[in-house]
XYZ file of C-alpha atoms in Angstrom:
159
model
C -22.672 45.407 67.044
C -22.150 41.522 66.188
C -20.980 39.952 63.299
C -20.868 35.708 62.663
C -20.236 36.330 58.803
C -16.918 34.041 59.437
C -17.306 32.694 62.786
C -16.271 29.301 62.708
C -19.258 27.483 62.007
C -20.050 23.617 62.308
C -19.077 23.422 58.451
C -15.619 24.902 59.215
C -13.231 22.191 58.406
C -10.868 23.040 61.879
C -7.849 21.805 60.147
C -7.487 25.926 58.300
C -7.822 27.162 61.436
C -4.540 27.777 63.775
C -5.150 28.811 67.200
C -2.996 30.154 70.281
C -4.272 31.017 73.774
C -2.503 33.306 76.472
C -4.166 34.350 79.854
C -3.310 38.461 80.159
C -3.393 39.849 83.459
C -5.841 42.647 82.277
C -9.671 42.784 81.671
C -10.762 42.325 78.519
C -11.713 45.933 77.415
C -8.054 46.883 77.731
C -6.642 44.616 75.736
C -9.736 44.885 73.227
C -8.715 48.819 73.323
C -5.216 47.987 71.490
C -6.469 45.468 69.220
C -9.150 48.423 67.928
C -6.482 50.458 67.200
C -4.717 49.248 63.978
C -1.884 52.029 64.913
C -0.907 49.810 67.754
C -1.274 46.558 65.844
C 2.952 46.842 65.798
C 3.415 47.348 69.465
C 2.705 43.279 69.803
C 3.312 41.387 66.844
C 5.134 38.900 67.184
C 6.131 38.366 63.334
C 8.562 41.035 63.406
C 6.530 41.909 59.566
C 4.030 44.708 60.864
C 5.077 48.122 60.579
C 2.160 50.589 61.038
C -0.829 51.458 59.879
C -1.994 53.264 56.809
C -2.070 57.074 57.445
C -5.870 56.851 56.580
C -6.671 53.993 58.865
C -9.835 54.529 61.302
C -8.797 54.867 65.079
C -10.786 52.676 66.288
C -12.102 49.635 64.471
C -15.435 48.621 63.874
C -17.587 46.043 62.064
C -16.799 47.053 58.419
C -13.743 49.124 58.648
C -11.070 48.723 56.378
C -8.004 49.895 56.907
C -4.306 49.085 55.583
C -1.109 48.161 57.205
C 2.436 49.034 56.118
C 4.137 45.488 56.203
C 8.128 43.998 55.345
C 9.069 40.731 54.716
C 11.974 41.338 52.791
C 10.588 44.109 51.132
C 7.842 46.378 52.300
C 4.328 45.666 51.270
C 1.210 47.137 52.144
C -2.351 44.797 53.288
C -5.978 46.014 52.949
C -7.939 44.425 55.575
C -12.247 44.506 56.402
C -13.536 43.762 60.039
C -15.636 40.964 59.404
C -16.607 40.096 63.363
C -16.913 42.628 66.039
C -18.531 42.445 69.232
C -17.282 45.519 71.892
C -14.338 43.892 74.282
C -15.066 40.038 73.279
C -14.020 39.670 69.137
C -12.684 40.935 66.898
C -11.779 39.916 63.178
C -10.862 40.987 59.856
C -9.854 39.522 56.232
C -6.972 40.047 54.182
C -7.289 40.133 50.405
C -5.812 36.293 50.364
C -9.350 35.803 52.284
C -8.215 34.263 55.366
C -9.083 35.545 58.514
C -7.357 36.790 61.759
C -9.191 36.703 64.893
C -9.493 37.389 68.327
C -11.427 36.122 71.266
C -11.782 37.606 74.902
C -12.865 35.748 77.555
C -12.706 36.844 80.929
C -11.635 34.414 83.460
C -9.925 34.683 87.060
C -6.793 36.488 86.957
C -6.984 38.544 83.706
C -8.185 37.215 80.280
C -8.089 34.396 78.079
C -6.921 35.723 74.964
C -7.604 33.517 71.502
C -5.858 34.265 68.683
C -6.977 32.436 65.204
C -5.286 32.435 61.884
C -8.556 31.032 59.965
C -7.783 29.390 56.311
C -11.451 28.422 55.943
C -12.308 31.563 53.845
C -9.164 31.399 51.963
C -9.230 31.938 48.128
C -6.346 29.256 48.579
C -5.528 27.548 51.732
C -3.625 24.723 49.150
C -0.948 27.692 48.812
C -0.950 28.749 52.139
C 0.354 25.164 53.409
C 2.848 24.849 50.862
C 4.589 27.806 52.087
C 4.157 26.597 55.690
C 2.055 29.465 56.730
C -0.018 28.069 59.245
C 3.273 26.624 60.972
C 5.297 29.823 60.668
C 2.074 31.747 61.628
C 1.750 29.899 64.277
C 5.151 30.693 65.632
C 4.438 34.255 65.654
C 1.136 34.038 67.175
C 2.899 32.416 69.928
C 5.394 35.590 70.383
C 2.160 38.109 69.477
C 0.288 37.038 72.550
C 3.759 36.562 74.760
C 4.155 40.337 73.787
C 0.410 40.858 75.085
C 1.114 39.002 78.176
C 4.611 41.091 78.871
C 2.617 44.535 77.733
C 0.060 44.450 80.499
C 2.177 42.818 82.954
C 4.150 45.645 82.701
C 1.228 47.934 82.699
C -0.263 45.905 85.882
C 2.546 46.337 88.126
């Protein structure tokens, strides 16, 4: 199943959206596999903030699930995301409270797969806030070391 409700669309201002790109020497349903799995979401982040998953979050994500993630940035927290884009082993998405999105986009290409991830403002309640505290440029950092982990995950997994 396929969901555009926040695709970037030709009205997305693509200044409130931040985007990295890795190749991953894996096809794309592998790495799709441990971005379904909000238990795993840890394993890679490159932020250093995400913990775990909720003990009631779904296994395997789909377009609508919520589920919540145990967080810490100086003191622990907890997030509620929604899926708000799925299509099997190419995107996925979902929206934190704060209304920004986090995506992902698969695209297979010689040697593995080109891996897209988006921090996307454009839905934001307040994307004014968000660049005062310099989260798209300290997001951006960590998206960097998220998909480095991804890269050094199924490297390791490859050889």
């Amino acid at each position: 199943m396929t969901s555009a409700a926040t695709s970037p669309s030709p009205q997305s201002d693509p200044s409130k959206i931040v985007t990295v790109e890795r190749i991953v020497p894996s096809p794309p349903g592998a790495i799709f596999d441990l971005l379904a799995d909000p238990r795993r979401h840890n394993e890679i982040d490159g932020s250093g903030s995400v913990k775990g998953a909720q003990v009631d979050a779904p296994e395997r994500l789909s377009l609508g699930s919520q589920f919540g993630m145990n967080m810490r940035i100086g003191a622990p927290y907890k997030i509620d995301n929604t899926v708000v884009e799925f299509e099997e082993g190419r995107r996925i998405a979902w929206r934190h409270m704060g209304g920004h999105v986090w995506r992902y986009i698969l695209e297979p290409v010689t040697g593995g797969t080109k891996v897209t991830e988006q921090f996307d403002m454009n839905t934001s309640r307040s994307a004014t806030a968000l660049r005062l505290i310099r989260a798209p440029q300290r997001n951006k950092a960590a998206m960097e070391k998220t998909l480095d982990n991804l890269v050094r995950r199924f490297s390791e997994t490859s050889n």
